[in-house]
Short mmCIF file of C-alpha atoms in Angstrom, two decimals:
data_model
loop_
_atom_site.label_atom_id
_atom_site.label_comp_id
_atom_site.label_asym_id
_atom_site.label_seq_id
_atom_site.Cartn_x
_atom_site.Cartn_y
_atom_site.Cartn_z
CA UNK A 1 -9.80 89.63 188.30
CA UNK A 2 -10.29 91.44 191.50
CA UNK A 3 -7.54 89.47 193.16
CA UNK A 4 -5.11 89.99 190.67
CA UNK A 5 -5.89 93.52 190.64
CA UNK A 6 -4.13 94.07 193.94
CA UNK A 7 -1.07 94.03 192.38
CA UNK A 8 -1.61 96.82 190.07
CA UNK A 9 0.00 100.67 191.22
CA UNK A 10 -2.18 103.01 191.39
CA UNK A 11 -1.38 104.92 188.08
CA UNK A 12 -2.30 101.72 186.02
CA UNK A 13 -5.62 101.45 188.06
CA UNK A 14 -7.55 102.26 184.85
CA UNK A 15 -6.16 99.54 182.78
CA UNK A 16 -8.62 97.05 180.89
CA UNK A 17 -9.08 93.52 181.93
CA UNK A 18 -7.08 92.34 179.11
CA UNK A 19 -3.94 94.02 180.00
CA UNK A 20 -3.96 92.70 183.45
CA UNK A 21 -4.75 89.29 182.45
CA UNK A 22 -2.03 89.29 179.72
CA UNK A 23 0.78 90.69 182.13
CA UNK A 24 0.12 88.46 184.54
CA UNK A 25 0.04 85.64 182.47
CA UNK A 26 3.22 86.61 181.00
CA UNK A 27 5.23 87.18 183.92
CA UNK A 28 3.25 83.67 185.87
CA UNK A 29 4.59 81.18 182.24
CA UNK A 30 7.74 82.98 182.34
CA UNK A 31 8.64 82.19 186.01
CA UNK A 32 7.47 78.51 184.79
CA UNK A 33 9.42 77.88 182.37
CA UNK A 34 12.51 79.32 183.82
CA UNK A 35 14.60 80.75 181.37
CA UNK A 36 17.80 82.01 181.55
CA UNK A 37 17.63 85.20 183.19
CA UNK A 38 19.26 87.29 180.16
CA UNK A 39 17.30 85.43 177.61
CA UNK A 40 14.77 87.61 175.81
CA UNK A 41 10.85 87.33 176.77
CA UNK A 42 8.09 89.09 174.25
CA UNK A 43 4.24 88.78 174.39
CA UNK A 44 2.31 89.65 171.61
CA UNK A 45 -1.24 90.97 171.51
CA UNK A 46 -3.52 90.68 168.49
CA UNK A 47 -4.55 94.33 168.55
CA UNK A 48 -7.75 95.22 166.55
CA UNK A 49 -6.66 98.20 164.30
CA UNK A 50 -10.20 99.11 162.45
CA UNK A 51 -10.51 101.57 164.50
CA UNK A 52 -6.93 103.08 163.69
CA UNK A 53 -7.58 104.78 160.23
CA UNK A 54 -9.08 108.14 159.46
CA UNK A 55 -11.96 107.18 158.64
CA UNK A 56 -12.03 103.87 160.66
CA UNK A 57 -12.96 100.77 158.24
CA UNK A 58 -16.60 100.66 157.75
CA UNK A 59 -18.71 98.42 159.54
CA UNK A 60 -19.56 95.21 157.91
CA UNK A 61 -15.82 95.00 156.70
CA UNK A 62 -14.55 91.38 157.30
CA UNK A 63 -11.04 90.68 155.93
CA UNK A 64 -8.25 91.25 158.24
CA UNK A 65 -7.17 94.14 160.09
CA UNK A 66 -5.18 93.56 163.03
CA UNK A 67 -1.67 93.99 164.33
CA UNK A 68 0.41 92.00 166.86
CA UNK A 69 2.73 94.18 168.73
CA UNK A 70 5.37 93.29 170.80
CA UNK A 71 6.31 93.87 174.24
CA UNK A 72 9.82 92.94 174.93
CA UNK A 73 12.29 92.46 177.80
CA UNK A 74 14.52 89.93 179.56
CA UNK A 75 13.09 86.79 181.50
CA UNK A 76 15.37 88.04 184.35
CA UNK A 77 13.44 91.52 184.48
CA UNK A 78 10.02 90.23 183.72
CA UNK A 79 10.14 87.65 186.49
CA UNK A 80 12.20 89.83 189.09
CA UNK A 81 9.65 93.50 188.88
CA UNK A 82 6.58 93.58 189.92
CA UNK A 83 3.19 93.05 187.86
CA UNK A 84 3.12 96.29 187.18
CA UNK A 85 6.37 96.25 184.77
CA UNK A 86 4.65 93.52 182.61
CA UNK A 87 1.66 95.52 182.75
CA UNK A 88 3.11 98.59 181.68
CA UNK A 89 5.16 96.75 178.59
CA UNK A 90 1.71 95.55 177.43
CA UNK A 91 -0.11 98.78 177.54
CA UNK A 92 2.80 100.69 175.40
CA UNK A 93 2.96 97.82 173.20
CA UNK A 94 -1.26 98.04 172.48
CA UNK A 95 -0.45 102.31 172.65
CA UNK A 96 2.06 102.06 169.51
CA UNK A 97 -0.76 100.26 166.81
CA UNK A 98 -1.37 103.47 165.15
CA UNK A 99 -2.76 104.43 161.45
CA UNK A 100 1.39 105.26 161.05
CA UNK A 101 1.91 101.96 162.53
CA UNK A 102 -0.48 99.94 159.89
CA UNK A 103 0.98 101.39 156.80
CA UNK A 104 4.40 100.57 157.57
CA UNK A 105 3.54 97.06 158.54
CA UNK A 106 2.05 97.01 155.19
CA UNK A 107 4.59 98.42 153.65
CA UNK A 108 7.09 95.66 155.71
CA UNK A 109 4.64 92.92 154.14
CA UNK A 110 4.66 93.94 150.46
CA UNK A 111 8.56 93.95 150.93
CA UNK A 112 9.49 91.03 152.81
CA UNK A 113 6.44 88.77 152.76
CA UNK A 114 4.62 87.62 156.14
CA UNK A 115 7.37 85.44 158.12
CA UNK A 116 6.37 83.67 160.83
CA UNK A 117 7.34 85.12 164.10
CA UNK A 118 9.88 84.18 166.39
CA UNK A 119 8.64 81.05 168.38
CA UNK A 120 11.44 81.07 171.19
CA UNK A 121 10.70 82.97 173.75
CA UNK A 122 7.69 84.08 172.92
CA UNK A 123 4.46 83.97 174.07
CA UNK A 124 1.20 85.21 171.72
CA UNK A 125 -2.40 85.93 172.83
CA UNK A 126 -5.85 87.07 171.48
CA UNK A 127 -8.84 88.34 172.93
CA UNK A 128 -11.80 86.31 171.02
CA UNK A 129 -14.54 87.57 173.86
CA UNK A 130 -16.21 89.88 171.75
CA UNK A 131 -16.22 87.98 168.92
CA UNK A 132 -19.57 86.56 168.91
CA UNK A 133 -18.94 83.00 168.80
CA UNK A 134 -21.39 82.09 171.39
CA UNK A 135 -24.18 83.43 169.64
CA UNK A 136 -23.87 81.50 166.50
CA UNK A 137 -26.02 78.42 165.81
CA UNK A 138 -26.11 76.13 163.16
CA UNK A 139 -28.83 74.26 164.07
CA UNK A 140 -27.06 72.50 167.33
CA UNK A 141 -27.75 74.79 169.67
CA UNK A 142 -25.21 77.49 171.43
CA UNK A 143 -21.50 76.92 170.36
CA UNK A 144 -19.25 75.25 173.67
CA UNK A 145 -16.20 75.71 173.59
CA UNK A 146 -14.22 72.81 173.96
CA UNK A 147 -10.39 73.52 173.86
CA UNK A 148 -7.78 72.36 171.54
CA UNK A 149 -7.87 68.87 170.24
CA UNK A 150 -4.17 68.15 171.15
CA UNK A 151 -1.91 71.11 172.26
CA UNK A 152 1.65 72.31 171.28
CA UNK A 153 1.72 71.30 167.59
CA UNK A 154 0.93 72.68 164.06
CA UNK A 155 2.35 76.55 163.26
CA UNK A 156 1.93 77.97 166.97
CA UNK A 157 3.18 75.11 169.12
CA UNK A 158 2.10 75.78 172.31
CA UNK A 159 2.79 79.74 172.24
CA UNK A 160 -0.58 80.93 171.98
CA UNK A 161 -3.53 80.92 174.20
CA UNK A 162 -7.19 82.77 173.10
CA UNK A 163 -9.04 84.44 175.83
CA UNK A 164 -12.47 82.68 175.43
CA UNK A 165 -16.06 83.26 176.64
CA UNK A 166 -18.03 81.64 179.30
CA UNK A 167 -21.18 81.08 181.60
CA UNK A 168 -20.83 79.19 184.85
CA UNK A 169 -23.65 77.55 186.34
CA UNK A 170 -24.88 80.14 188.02
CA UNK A 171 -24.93 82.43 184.38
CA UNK A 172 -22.20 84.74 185.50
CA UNK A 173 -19.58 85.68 182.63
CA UNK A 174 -16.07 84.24 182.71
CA UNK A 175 -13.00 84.17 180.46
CA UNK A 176 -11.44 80.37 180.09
CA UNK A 177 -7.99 81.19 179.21
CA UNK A 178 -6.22 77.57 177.42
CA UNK A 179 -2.74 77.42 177.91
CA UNK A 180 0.11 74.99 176.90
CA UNK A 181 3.10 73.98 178.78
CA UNK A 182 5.61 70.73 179.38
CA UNK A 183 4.26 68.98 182.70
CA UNK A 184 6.92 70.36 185.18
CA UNK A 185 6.35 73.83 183.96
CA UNK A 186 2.33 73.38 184.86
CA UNK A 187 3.20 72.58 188.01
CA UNK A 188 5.17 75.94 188.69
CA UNK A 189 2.52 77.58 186.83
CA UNK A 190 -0.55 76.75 188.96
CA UNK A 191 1.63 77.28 192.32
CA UNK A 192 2.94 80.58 191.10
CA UNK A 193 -0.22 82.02 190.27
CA UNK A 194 -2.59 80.26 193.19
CA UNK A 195 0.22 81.99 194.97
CA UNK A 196 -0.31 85.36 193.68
CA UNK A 197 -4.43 85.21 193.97
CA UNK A 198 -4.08 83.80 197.82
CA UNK A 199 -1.35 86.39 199.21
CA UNK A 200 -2.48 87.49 202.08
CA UNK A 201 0.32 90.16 202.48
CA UNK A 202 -1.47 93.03 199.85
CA UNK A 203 -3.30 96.12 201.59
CA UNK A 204 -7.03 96.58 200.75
CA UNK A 205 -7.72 93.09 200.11
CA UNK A 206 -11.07 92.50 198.11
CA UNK A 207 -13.49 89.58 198.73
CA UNK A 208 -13.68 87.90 195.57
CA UNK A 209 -15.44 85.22 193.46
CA UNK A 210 -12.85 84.50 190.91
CA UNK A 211 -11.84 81.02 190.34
CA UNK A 212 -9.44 79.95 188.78
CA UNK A 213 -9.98 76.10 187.22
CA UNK A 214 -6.99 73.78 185.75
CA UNK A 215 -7.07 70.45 183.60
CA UNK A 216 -4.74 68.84 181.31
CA UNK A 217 -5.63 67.63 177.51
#
């Protein structure tokens, strides 16, 4: 994370790991995919909201309560600024989940339903680290995660990628991030961002043991 860090201005220094990661993935599959420049490009985060009410939901609660906000803009802007325009998209998009913000998407939903969102042009992700999956055991030992059976199919084809928990060998914590994308995209994907985490052109470079590790399913 420390490499892609570099990119970030100063007054966004404080941001968490998840909204650097998501910009930057973003703005990397956008540039792979390469729409046209005027067509529209949205992330959305899965944004906790328990903690939005007054009084927060009380622990132990365990139906849903979450949001997915959008950040929008045009592929032509996202892939022409600078990380720090995705980054700051994200961080006003996570910023607008509010209690007001709940109760008129509940509001929306006992109106019109739950659609499905837009698919095109549209790119969906969830933070899962805190979740607690690696600590459950039913009687197999420690959960590994093993990515999707086959990706791009079902009611999220290929749009959606969950930020998952990891040890390496060595027992230091990662984040495996799956993603989905046609062949030639890939390609432009991995050279875009090895690209971004081996410029050598940023001031204050940081040593740093991030790696970054790609297969296909």
């Amino acid at each position: 994370m420390s490499a892609i860090r570099r990119f970030v201005p100063q007054h966004l220094s404080k941001c968490s790991t998840f909204e650097v990661l998501t910009a930057c993935l973003w703005r990397c599959r956008t540039i792979a995919l390469q729409p046209d420049p005027e067509e529209e490009s949205r992330v959305l985060c899965i944004v906790n909201a328990r903690a939005k009410f007054k009084p927060a939901l009380p622990v132990g609660y365990y139906g849903n309560a979450f949001a997915f906000p959008v950040a929008l803009t045009t592929a032509g802007r996202l892939c022409q600024n600078p990380l720090g325009y995705a980054l700051e998209l994200v961080k006003q998009a996570k910023a607008d989940v509010t209690e007001e913000y709940m109760r008129s998407l509940a509001d929306l939903m006992v109106i019109r339903g739950r659609p499905h969102f837009t698919v095109v042009g549209t790119y969906l992700v969830s933070d899962v680290t805190r979740a607690g999956f690696g600590e459950v055991d039913f009687g197999w030992g420690k959960a590994a995660y093993g990515g999707p059976a086959k990706g791009g199919v079902g009611a999220v084809p290929g749009v959606a990628s969950f930020y998952i928990p990891f040890k390496d060998n060595n027992g230091q914590d990662g984040i495996v991030v799956p993603i989905c994308l046609p062949a030639p995209a890939m390609e432009r994907f991995i050279k875009e961002l090895d690209a971004m985490l081996n410029a050598n052109d940023q001031p204050k470079r940081v040593q740093t043991s991030t790696t970054f590790i790609t297969s296909a399913l």
